[in-house]
PDB file of C-alpha atoms in Angstrom:
ATOM      1  CA  ASP A   9      86.526 113.672 -38.055  1.00 46.00           C
ATOM      2  CA  MET A  10      84.680 112.703 -34.884  1.00 51.00           C
ATOM      3  CA  SER A  11      81.435 110.775 -35.061  1.00 64.00           C
ATOM      4  CA  SER A  12      79.003 109.916 -32.299  1.00 74.00           C
ATOM      5  CA  VAL A  13      76.172 107.448 -32.569  1.00 68.00           C
ATOM      6  CA  LEU A  14      73.084 107.068 -30.397  1.00 75.00           C
ATOM      7  CA  ARG A  15      71.396 103.825 -31.220  1.00 77.00           C
ATOM      8  CA  ILE A  16      68.051 102.960 -29.661  1.00 83.00           C
ATOM      9  CA  GLU A  17      67.516  99.219 -29.746  1.00 81.00           C
ATOM     10  CA  GLN A  18      63.780  98.755 -30.153  1.00 86.00           C
ATOM     11  CA  SER A  19      62.177  96.339 -32.590  1.00 90.00           C
ATOM     12  CA  SER A  20      59.470  98.843 -33.552  1.00 91.00           C
ATOM     13  CA  LEU A  21      62.015 101.370 -34.866  1.00 90.00           C
ATOM     14  CA  LEU A  22      63.523 101.412 -38.331  1.00 88.00           C
ATOM     15  CA  ALA A  23      67.292 101.354 -38.843  1.00 87.00           C
ATOM     16  CA  PRO A  24      67.775 104.223 -39.294  1.00 88.00           C
ATOM     17  CA  HIS A  25      64.576 105.903 -38.129  1.00 92.00           C
ATOM     18  CA  VAL A  26      66.111 109.353 -37.546  1.00 94.00           C
ATOM     19  CA  GLN A  27      69.609 110.575 -38.444  1.00 92.00           C
ATOM     20  CA  VAL A  28      71.353 113.660 -37.063  1.00 92.00           C
ATOM     21  CA  LYS A  29      74.519 115.178 -38.480  1.00 91.00           C
ATOM     22  CA  TYR A  30      76.777 118.107 -37.615  1.00 90.00           C
ATOM     23  CA  ILE A  31      77.752 120.657 -40.267  1.00 91.00           C
ATOM     24  CA  PRO A  32      81.162 122.043 -39.192  1.00 89.00           C
ATOM     25  CA  ASP A  33      81.164 125.000 -41.631  1.00 93.00           C
ATOM     26  CA  SER A  34      77.968 126.480 -40.180  1.00 92.00           C
ATOM     27  CA  LYS A  35      78.335 124.894 -36.709  1.00 91.00           C
ATOM     28  CA  LYS A  36      74.772 123.615 -36.946  1.00 94.00           C
ATOM     29  CA  PHE A  37      73.017 120.268 -36.752  1.00 94.00           C
ATOM     30  CA  GLN A  38      70.594 118.758 -39.260  1.00 95.00           C
ATOM     31  CA  PHE A  39      68.255 115.781 -39.118  1.00 96.00           C
ATOM     32  CA  ALA A  40      66.506 113.438 -41.520  1.00 95.00           C
ATOM     33  CA  VAL A  41      63.563 111.143 -40.765  1.00 95.00           C
ATOM     34  CA  TYR A  42      62.892 107.755 -42.346  1.00 95.00           C
ATOM     35  CA  GLY A  43      59.846 106.751 -40.303  1.00 95.00           C
ATOM     36  CA  THR A  44      57.132 108.280 -38.144  1.00 95.00           C
ATOM     37  CA  ALA A  45      58.682 111.052 -36.057  1.00 96.00           C
ATOM     38  CA  ARG A  46      57.930 114.551 -34.853  1.00 97.00           C
ATOM     39  CA  VAL A  47      60.477 117.224 -34.013  1.00 97.00           C
ATOM     40  CA  ASN A  48      59.161 119.944 -31.702  1.00 97.00           C
ATOM     41  CA  GLY A  49      55.643 118.715 -32.443  1.00 97.00           C
ATOM     42  CA  ARG A  50      55.974 118.949 -36.224  1.00 97.00           C
ATOM     43  CA  GLU A  51      56.089 116.106 -38.759  1.00 96.00           C
ATOM     44  CA  TYR A  52      58.625 116.313 -41.593  1.00 96.00           C
ATOM     45  CA  ASP A  53      58.852 114.775 -45.066  1.00 96.00           C
ATOM     46  CA  LEU A  54      60.346 111.291 -45.017  1.00 97.00           C
ATOM     47  CA  SER A  55      63.736 110.549 -46.527  1.00 96.00           C
ATOM     48  CA  GLN A  56      64.511 107.471 -48.596  1.00 92.00           C
ATOM     49  CA  PRO A  57      67.852 105.821 -49.354  1.00 83.00           C
ATOM     50  CA  GLY A  58      69.534 107.969 -51.985  1.00 90.00           C
ATOM     51  CA  LEU A  59      67.054 110.817 -51.415  1.00 96.00           C
ATOM     52  CA  VAL A  60      67.804 112.262 -47.987  1.00 95.00           C
ATOM     53  CA  LYS A  61      65.863 115.363 -46.914  1.00 97.00           C
ATOM     54  CA  TRP A  62      67.835 117.299 -44.292  1.00 96.00           C
ATOM     55  CA  PHE A  63      66.259 119.848 -41.932  1.00 97.00           C
ATOM     56  CA  THR A  64      67.842 122.189 -39.369  1.00 96.00           C
ATOM     57  CA  LEU A  65      67.852 120.834 -35.813  1.00 97.00           C
ATOM     58  CA  ALA A  66      67.700 123.545 -33.165  1.00 96.00           C
ATOM     59  CA  ASN A  67      69.218 123.247 -29.710  1.00 96.00           C
ATOM     60  CA  ASN A  68      66.807 121.900 -27.061  1.00 97.00           C
ATOM     61  CA  SER A  69      64.654 120.178 -29.667  1.00 97.00           C
ATOM     62  CA  LYS A  70      62.363 117.321 -28.696  1.00 97.00           C
ATOM     63  CA  LEU A  71      62.228 114.303 -30.993  1.00 97.00           C
ATOM     64  CA  PHE A  72      59.283 111.926 -30.607  1.00 97.00           C
ATOM     65  CA  ILE A  73      60.076 108.790 -32.577  1.00 96.00           C
ATOM     66  CA  ASN A  74      57.397 106.336 -33.727  1.00 95.00           C
ATOM     67  CA  ASN A  75      54.941 107.708 -31.126  1.00 94.00           C
ATOM     68  CA  GLU A  76      56.843 105.924 -28.345  1.00 94.00           C
ATOM     69  CA  VAL A  77      60.420 107.151 -27.866  1.00 94.00           C
ATOM     70  CA  SER A  78      61.184 110.686 -26.691  1.00 95.00           C
ATOM     71  CA  VAL A  79      64.665 112.201 -27.086  1.00 95.00           C
ATOM     72  CA  LYS A  80      65.754 115.686 -26.052  1.00 95.00           C
ATOM     73  CA  PHE A  81      68.509 117.123 -28.262  1.00 95.00           C
ATOM     74  CA  GLU A  82      70.716 119.467 -26.274  1.00 93.00           C
ATOM     75  CA  ILE A  83      74.011 121.040 -27.380  1.00 89.00           C
ATOM     76  CA  LYS A  84      76.504 121.370 -24.526  1.00 85.00           C
TER      77      LYS A  84
END
C-alpha cells in the first residue's frame, strides 16, 4: 500500500482541510473537504470526524482552498 501526502503549511488552513484518496478497485480518486474549499468552482458539503463525505475527483481538477491556496490535481 503506497501513500503520498501533500501538506500545505499555512496557519489559516485546517488540519486536514481537504483529503484526497485513491480507490484501487475503480482506479479513481475521491476527495473530502473539512473547511472552505471549491473544486472546479463548486462548493461541497463539509465532512466531520467520523462522518466523511467523499466525492469523485476528476483528473485536471482545480482545488481552491480557503479562498487563498490553489492546487491543480493532475494524474500522470
